[in-house]
Amino acid sequence: MYEPIRTKSVHTMAAAPEIPHRSREQELDIRLAGQLTALLTVTDELHALATRTDGGAQGTGPDGAALDGAALAAAAERIAEQVARLSGGHYPLRAEPTDGGAPARIEALQQRAHTLAGNALAVATSRGDSAAMSLAAERMEAHTAALRDRDLATA
């Protein structure tokens, strides 16, 4: 009664073997590298503000809270090393920090860095990467301390 189908259905995936599929580990590597790269960008911005506000290695924000430029530079290098490790040895591109930044942005940047470090910590924990977990936790603590010091300085 019905004629048999002689052609392949348009709904079958003819190119299925050619589609690249990534494993869960590869996806987590990419996601963690992205979170750490975003954290690196914010850390570079904070470092630029630290060196610009006082002209030296340690600047102060508008409320008197100190920014340690040397510690931020060291943290940025450690973050870049982790990104390179996750990206197959390719160091991330680092943009020159913006020049129009006011020292009043320090609190917002510290909060953003804290959030990004928390995101990186969650991904690193899911991935089981102890080196990235310790780095992210360290950066979270540093930005929490900076925000707490800022709150104490304004109180």
Backbone as a ProteinNet text record, in pm:
[ID]
protein_1_A
[PRIMARY]
MYEPIRTKSVHTMAAAPEIPHRSREQELDIRLAGQLTALLTVTDELHALATRTDGGAQGTGPDGAALDGAALAAAAERIAEQVARLSGGHYPLRAEPTDGGAPARIEALQQRAHTLAGNALAVATSRGDSAAMSLAAERMEAHTAALRDRDLATA
[TERTIARY]
81.8	0	87.5	191.4	282.3	409.8	463.6	587.4	703.8	802.2	914.3	999.6	1060.2	1144.8	1277.3	1314.5	1435.7	1551.6	1523	1629.5	1646.3	1762.2	1786.6	1701.7	1665.1	1584.2	1668.9	1604.6	1676.8	1705.8	1644.6	1661.6	1779.7	1838.8	1955.2	2076.5	2166.7	2287	2393.3	2402.6	2497.3	2641.2	2663.8	2800.7	2832.4	2768.1	2787.8	2933.8	3006.9	3145.3	3235.6	3198.4	3282.3	3263.4	3156.2	3129.2	3223.6	3301.7	3393.5	3316	3340.4	3278.5	3388.8	3362.6	3459.9	3411.3	3507.2	3473.7	3437.7	3383.1	3348	3473.4	3583.2	3709.2	3755.7	3745.3	3784.9	3695.5	3566.3	3474.4	3506	3536	3570.6	3703.2	3798.7	3925.2	3901	3817	3787.5	3717	3621.9	3545.9	3635.8	3720.6	3811.5	3912.1	3964.5	4057.7	3989.1	3863.9	3789.2	3767.1	3730.7	3710.1	3841.3	3949.7	4078.8	4127.9	4098.8	4137.7	4061.7	3934.1	3856.2	3912	3948	4008.6	4142.3	4217.7	4345.9	4325.4	4223.2	4194.4	4162.4	4079.9	4043.6	4165.3	4246.4	4367.8	4463.5	4476.1	4560.5	4506.6	4374.5	4313.7	4345.1	4331	4361.7	4509.2	4596.3	4739.3	4769.3	4705	4726	4678.8	4566.1	4518.1	4610.7	4665.5	4755.4	4881.8	4935.8	5059.1	5032.6	4912.4	4880.1	4840	4771.6	4717.4	4826	4934.5	5039.8	5172.1	5177.7	5301.2	5402.9	5370.8	5465	5404.8	5466.4	5419.8	5297.7	5275.1	5158.6	5080.7	4962.5	4877.2	4766.8	4694.5	4580.8	4459.8	4348.4	4223.4	4176.6	4061.1	4010.6	3971.7	3950.9	3912	4029.4	4149	4266.8	4301.2	4220.7	4249.6	4367.7	4464.2	4586.9	4568.6	4633.1	4642.4	4788.9	4821	4960.2	4988.8	5055.7	5083.9	5172	5269.6	5358.8	5283.2	5194.4	5115.6	5019.6	4961.1	4871.1	4946.6	5068.2	5149.4	5186.6	5223.4	5257.5	5135.5	5020.1	4896.9	4861.9	4879.7	4849.6	4939.1	5065	5156	5115.7	5075.4	5032	4904.7	4813.1	4690.1	4722.4	4813.1	4851.5	4915.2	4994.2	5055.4	4950.1	4848.1	4741.2	4662.3	4635.1	4563.6	4647.2	4776.2	4863.9	4863.4	4865.2	4862.2	4733	4622.3	4492.4	4474.5	4546.6	4531	4640.3	4703.6	4805.7	4933	4968.8	5092.7	5080.2	4960.9	4940.1	4904	4992.4	4964	4852.6	4769.1	4657	4705.4	4630.3	4658.2	4618.6	4705.2	4677.1	4669.3	4553.2	4531	4587.9	4623.9	4670.1	4548.5	4561.3	4448.1	4404.9	4278.7	4224	4289.3	4301.5	4367.5	4267.8	4141.2	4041.7	3983.4	4043.3	3987.6	4013.1	3909.1	3921.3	3945.8	4017.4	4039.4	3909.3	3801	3672	3623.6	3680.2	3641.7	3700.3	3787.4	3857.6	3760.3	3661.6	3566.6	3491.3	3444.8	3372	3462.4	3587.5	3680.9	3712.9	3727	3752.7	3634.6	3512.9	3393.9	3385.8	3415.4	3412.9	3519	3637.4	3744.6	3705.4	3640	3594.5	3493.7	3400.9	3300.4	3365.1	3457.4	3525.5	3609.2	3675.2	3753.3	3660.8	3542.5	3444.9	3396.9	3372.6	3332.9	3444.3	3567.3	3681.1	3697.6	3673.4	3683	3578.2	3457.5	3351.9	3387.9	3439.1	3475.3	3595.9	3694	3813.1	3776.8	3683	3637.4	3566.6	3482.8	3413.2	3511.9	3618.9	3720	3817.7	3829.9	3924	4066	4083.3	4214.5	4259.9	4347.9	4387.9	4469.8	4551.9	4632.4	4542.7	4445.4	4353.1	4261.7	4223.6	4139.5	4211.8	4338.8	4411.7	4435.5	4463.8	4482.8	4353.4	4241.8	4113.1	4073.8	4094.3	4061.1	4149.2	4276.4	4368.3	4324.1	4284.1	4239.1	4106.7	4018.8	3893.8	3923.2	4014.3	4050.5	4113.2	4199.4	4265.7	4164.6	4070.2	3971.7	3869.5	3839	3751.5	3818.9	3947.8	4022.2	4027.5	4048.1	4054.1	3919.7	3811.9	3679	3650.1	3691.1	3672	3754.5	3880	3963.7	3902.9	3843.9	3780.5	3662.5	3582.3	3467.4	3511.5	3621.7	3672.4	3728.6	3790.1	3849	3741.8	3625.5	3519.6	3430.2	3440.9	3353.9	3401.4
-117.7	0	126	128.1	242.6	207.9	306.8	285.1	299	209.1	218.6	343.2	394.1	512.4	468.9	535.1	496.4	591.7	706.3	803.4	821.5	873.8	898.6	1015.4	1009.3	1114.8	1240.6	1355.1	1480.9	1501.6	1420.9	1436.2	1356.7	1271.2	1197.8	1288.1	1267.4	1350.2	1284.3	1331.1	1273.2	1304	1417.8	1459.5	1442.5	1352.9	1335.1	1307.3	1222.5	1198.4	1320.4	1414	1530	1641.4	1635.7	1739.6	1719.1	1820.2	1802.4	1805.8	1708.7	1701.9	1712.5	1790.6	1805.5	1726.7	1681	1610.4	1713.1	1663.8	1751.6	1821.6	1748.6	1806.9	1921.1	1902.4	2008.4	2130.7	2108.9	2220.8	2295.8	2222.1	2286.8	2362	2306.5	2377.3	2511.3	2508.9	2631.2	2732.2	2684.4	2774.2	2833.1	2749.8	2798	2897.9	2869.7	2963.5	3097	3093.6	3217.5	3297	3229.6	3298.4	3359.4	3284	3335.5	3450	3445.6	3555.8	3682.5	3670	3786.5	3840.2	3751.5	3793.6	3863	3813.9	3876	4018.6	4039.5	4173.5	4271.3	4228.3	4315	4338.7	4235.6	4250.6	4350.3	4344.7	4441.7	4584.3	4599.1	4732.1	4782.8	4695.7	4736	4771.1	4693.8	4723.2	4858.9	4888.2	5017.6	5131.9	5113.3	5217.2	5232.1	5121.1	5126.7	5204.3	5184.2	5253.6	5397.1	5424.9	5558.7	5655.6	5604.6	5694.1	5758.5	5685.3	5740.7	5754	5702.3	5708.9	5605.4	5524	5423.1	5285.5	5193.4	5055.7	5035.4	5127.5	5113.1	5243.3	5237.2	5354.8	5346.2	5454.3	5455.2	5502	5447	5487.2	5618.8	5669.9	5796.6	5794.3	5676.1	5664.5	5626.3	5618.9	5587.8	5440.2	5354.4	5211.5	5185.4	5107.7	5085.5	4976.4	4996.9	4896.7	4860.7	4736.3	4693.4	4653.5	4741.9	4719	4597.9	4574	4459.8	4328.5	4325	4203.2	4178.2	4286	4270.3	4223.8	4274.2	4230.9	4083.1	4040.9	3900.7	3811	3856.1	3779.1	3767.8	3875.9	3873.5	3773.4	3766.1	3670.3	3526.4	3502.2	3367	3327.6	3423.5	3396.2	3366.1	3445.4	3423.8	3286.3	3241.5	3109.1	2999.1	3015	2915.7	2911.6	3029.2	3034.1	2965.7	2990.1	2926.8	2775.1	2729.4	2585.5	2523	2592.8	2541.1	2553.1	2646	2672.9	2608.2	2509.1	2438.8	2518.2	2600.4	2676.9	2813	2851.7	2982.8	3085.4	3182.8	3288.5	3378.4	3428.8	3512.4	3647.9	3703.1	3838.8	3934.2	4029.8	4124.6	4263.8	4321	4456	4558.2	4670.8	4781.8	4833.7	4850.4	4901.4	5039.1	5067.5	5195.4	5309.4	5421.9	5536.5	5629.1	5619.4	5710	5666.5	5566.9	5515.4	5606.8	5633.6	5714.1	5622	5669.5	5587.4	5546.4	5615.4	5578.8	5443.4	5395.6	5265.6	5149.1	5175.6	5068.7	4973.2	5026.3	4939.4	4849.1	4905.2	4825.4	4718.3	4752.9	4655.4	4545.4	4582.5	4481.8	4385.5	4440	4355.4	4262.7	4317.6	4236.8	4127	4160.2	4060.9	3951.5	3989.2	3891.4	3794.9	3848.8	3766.2	3671.6	3723.4	3640.4	3530.6	3564	3463.3	3355.2	3394.1	3296.4	3204.6	3262.4	3180.6	3083.8	3132.7	3047	2936.4	2968.4	2867.6	2758.5	2797.4	2698.6	2605.5	2660.6	2578.2	2490.4	2547.1	2469.5	2354.3	2378.1	2272.5	2162.9	2201.9	2104.9	2023.7	2087.5	2022.7	1940.5	1973.9	1904.4	1953.1	2079.8	2139.7	2212.1	2149.7	2206.3	2334.5	2344.5	2465.7	2585	2566.8	2676.3	2706.5	2603.2	2626.4	2712.6	2681.1	2758.5	2901.8	2919.7	3054.7	3135	3075.2	3145.6	3178.4	3084.3	3110.2	3222	3221.2	3326.8	3464	3469.6	3597.9	3642.3	3547.2	3583.5	3644.7	3582.1	3633.7	3772.2	3791.2	3920.9	4030.5	4001.6	4103.3	4124.3	4020.4	4036.3	4126	4102.4	4184.9	4330.1	4349.8	4487.1	4557.1	4485.7	4545.2	4572.3	4481.6	4500.4	4617.9	4630.3	4743.6	4874.3	4873.5	4993.6	5032.9	4931.4	4959.9	5013.4	4960.5	5009.2	5150.4	5180.8	5313	5420	5383.5	5483.3	5492.8	5398.1	5399.6	5498.9
0	0	0	85.6	87.5	12.2	-53	-125.3	-27.5	-31.7	61.1	33.1	137.8	125.1	63.6	-46	-116.7	-92.1	-37	-12.1	138.3	175	316.6	363.6	486.1	544.8	563.2	550.6	572.4	720.2	803.3	947.4	1002.7	923.8	971.3	963	1052.8	1055.5	968.7	848.5	753.7	790.8	852.1	883.4	1031.2	1097.7	1241.4	1280.2	1208.4	1249.1	1232.3	1146.9	1121.6	1223.9	1300.2	1398.9	1517.2	1550.6	1663.9	1795.9	1875.8	2007.5	2111.3	2212.9	2320.5	2441.3	2516.6	2639.5	2747.4	2854.8	2967.2	3020.1	3027.5	3075.5	2985.7	2855.2	2762.2	2777.1	2793.1	2812.3	2941.8	3048	3174.7	3163.9	3089.1	3066.4	2997.5	2893.9	2819.6	2908.8	2984.9	3073.2	3182	3242	3346.2	3288.8	3172.5	3108.6	3081.7	3041.5	3017.3	3144.7	3252.3	3380.4	3430	3417.9	3463.4	3374.9	3246.4	3157.9	3194	3225.7	3269.5	3400.8	3493	3619.4	3594.4	3498	3462.1	3411.6	3331.4	3279.2	3391.7	3485.4	3597.9	3687.6	3706.2	3787.8	3723.1	3591.6	3520.6	3537.9	3533.9	3555.7	3696.1	3795.3	3932.9	3948.5	3883.7	3889.7	3826.6	3714.1	3647.9	3737.1	3803.8	3895.8	4015.6	4062.5	4178.3	4145.2	4027.1	3992.5	3947.1	3899	3850.6	3961.3	4064.1	4165.7	4250.4	4272.3	4357.5	4283.7	4162.5	4085.8	4126.3	4224.1	4270.1	4264.1	4337.3	4334.8	4422.2	4516.5	4602.6	4601	4543.3	4535.6	4638.7	4651.9	4741.9	4665.9	4703.7	4642.1	4699.6	4655.7	4702	4849	4904.2	5043.7	5133.2	5077.7	5156.5	5161	5100.1	5098.9	5005.8	5053.3	4977.3	4872.7	4759.1	4653.6	4641.1	4651.9	4642.1	4497.4	4425.1	4284.4	4261	4348.2	4331.3	4349.7	4448.3	4471.6	4355.4	4301.8	4187.8	4064	4043.5	3928.6	3941.7	4062.5	4085.1	4064.5	4112.4	4094.7	3946.7	3873	3729.3	3656.9	3694.3	3631	3662.5	3786.4	3823.5	3749.5	3734	3660.6	3514.4	3455.5	3315.3	3296.9	3394.3	3385.7	3388.6	3471.7	3477.8	3346.2	3290.2	3162.1	3054.4	3053.7	2954.8	2972.4	3095.2	3121.8	3068.1	3088.7	3043.6	2892.9	2831.2	2687.8	2603.5	2654.8	2577.1	2557.9	2655.1	2647.3	2584.1	2543.4	2481.6	2588.4	2607.5	2705.2	2653.3	2743	2698	2647.4	2555.3	2510.2	2621.3	2648.2	2756.2	2697.4	2711.8	2660.6	2757.6	2703.2	2786.3	2863.6	2995.8	3073.1	3024.8	3043.9	2999.7	3075.3	3009.6	3070.6	3139.8	3104	3158.5	3290.6	3354.1	3478.7	3596.4	3669.7	3790.7	3909.4	4008.8	4128.1	4196.9	4170.2	4229.4	4177.9	4067.4	4011.8	4089.2	4183.8	4253.3	4321.8	4390.1	4460.4	4362.7	4252.7	4153.6	4092.6	4065.9	4010.3	4111.5	4238.7	4342.9	4353.3	4347	4354.4	4233.1	4116.4	3993.3	3999.3	4047.1	4058.5	4157.6	4267	4365.5	4302.4	4224.9	4157.8	4057.4	3977.9	3878.2	3944.6	4054.7	4126.8	4182.4	4228.4	4276.5	4164.9	4047.8	3932.6	3894.6	3893	3859.9	3963.5	4089.1	4194.7	4175.1	4137.2	4114.4	3997.8	3890.2	3774.5	3807.8	3877.6	3914.1	4007.9	4096.7	4186.9	4108.3	4014.7	3930.6	3847.5	3805.8	3723	3807.5	3936.5	4024.2	4007.4	3971.1	3946.1	4073.1	4150	4278.4	4263.8	4160.2	4140.6	4111.6	4024.7	3992.9	4110.6	4187	4304.7	4406.9	4433.3	4533.5	4486.2	4358.1	4304.4	4312.9	4273.1	4277.1	4421	4512.3	4652.9	4709.7	4673	4717.9	4667.2	4540.2	4483.1	4546.2	4576.3	4644.3	4780.3	4854.4	4987.1	4976.4	4877.9	4861.7	4829.6	4742.2	4705.7	4817	4893.3	5009	5112.4	5135.9	5232.2	5185.8	5056.2	5003.3	5019.2	4993.5	5010.3	5157	5245.2	5389.2	5439.2	5393.1	5431.9	5384.7	5267.8	5214.1	5301	5341.8	5426.8	5562.6	5616.6	5744.4	5732.7	5617.4	5597.6	5583.8	5531.7	5513.6	5635.5	5727.1	5846.6	5950.1
[MASK]
+++++++++++++++++++++++++++++++++++++++++++++++++++++++++++++++++++++++++++++++++++++++++++++++++++++++++++++++++++++++++++++++++++++++++++++++++++++++++++

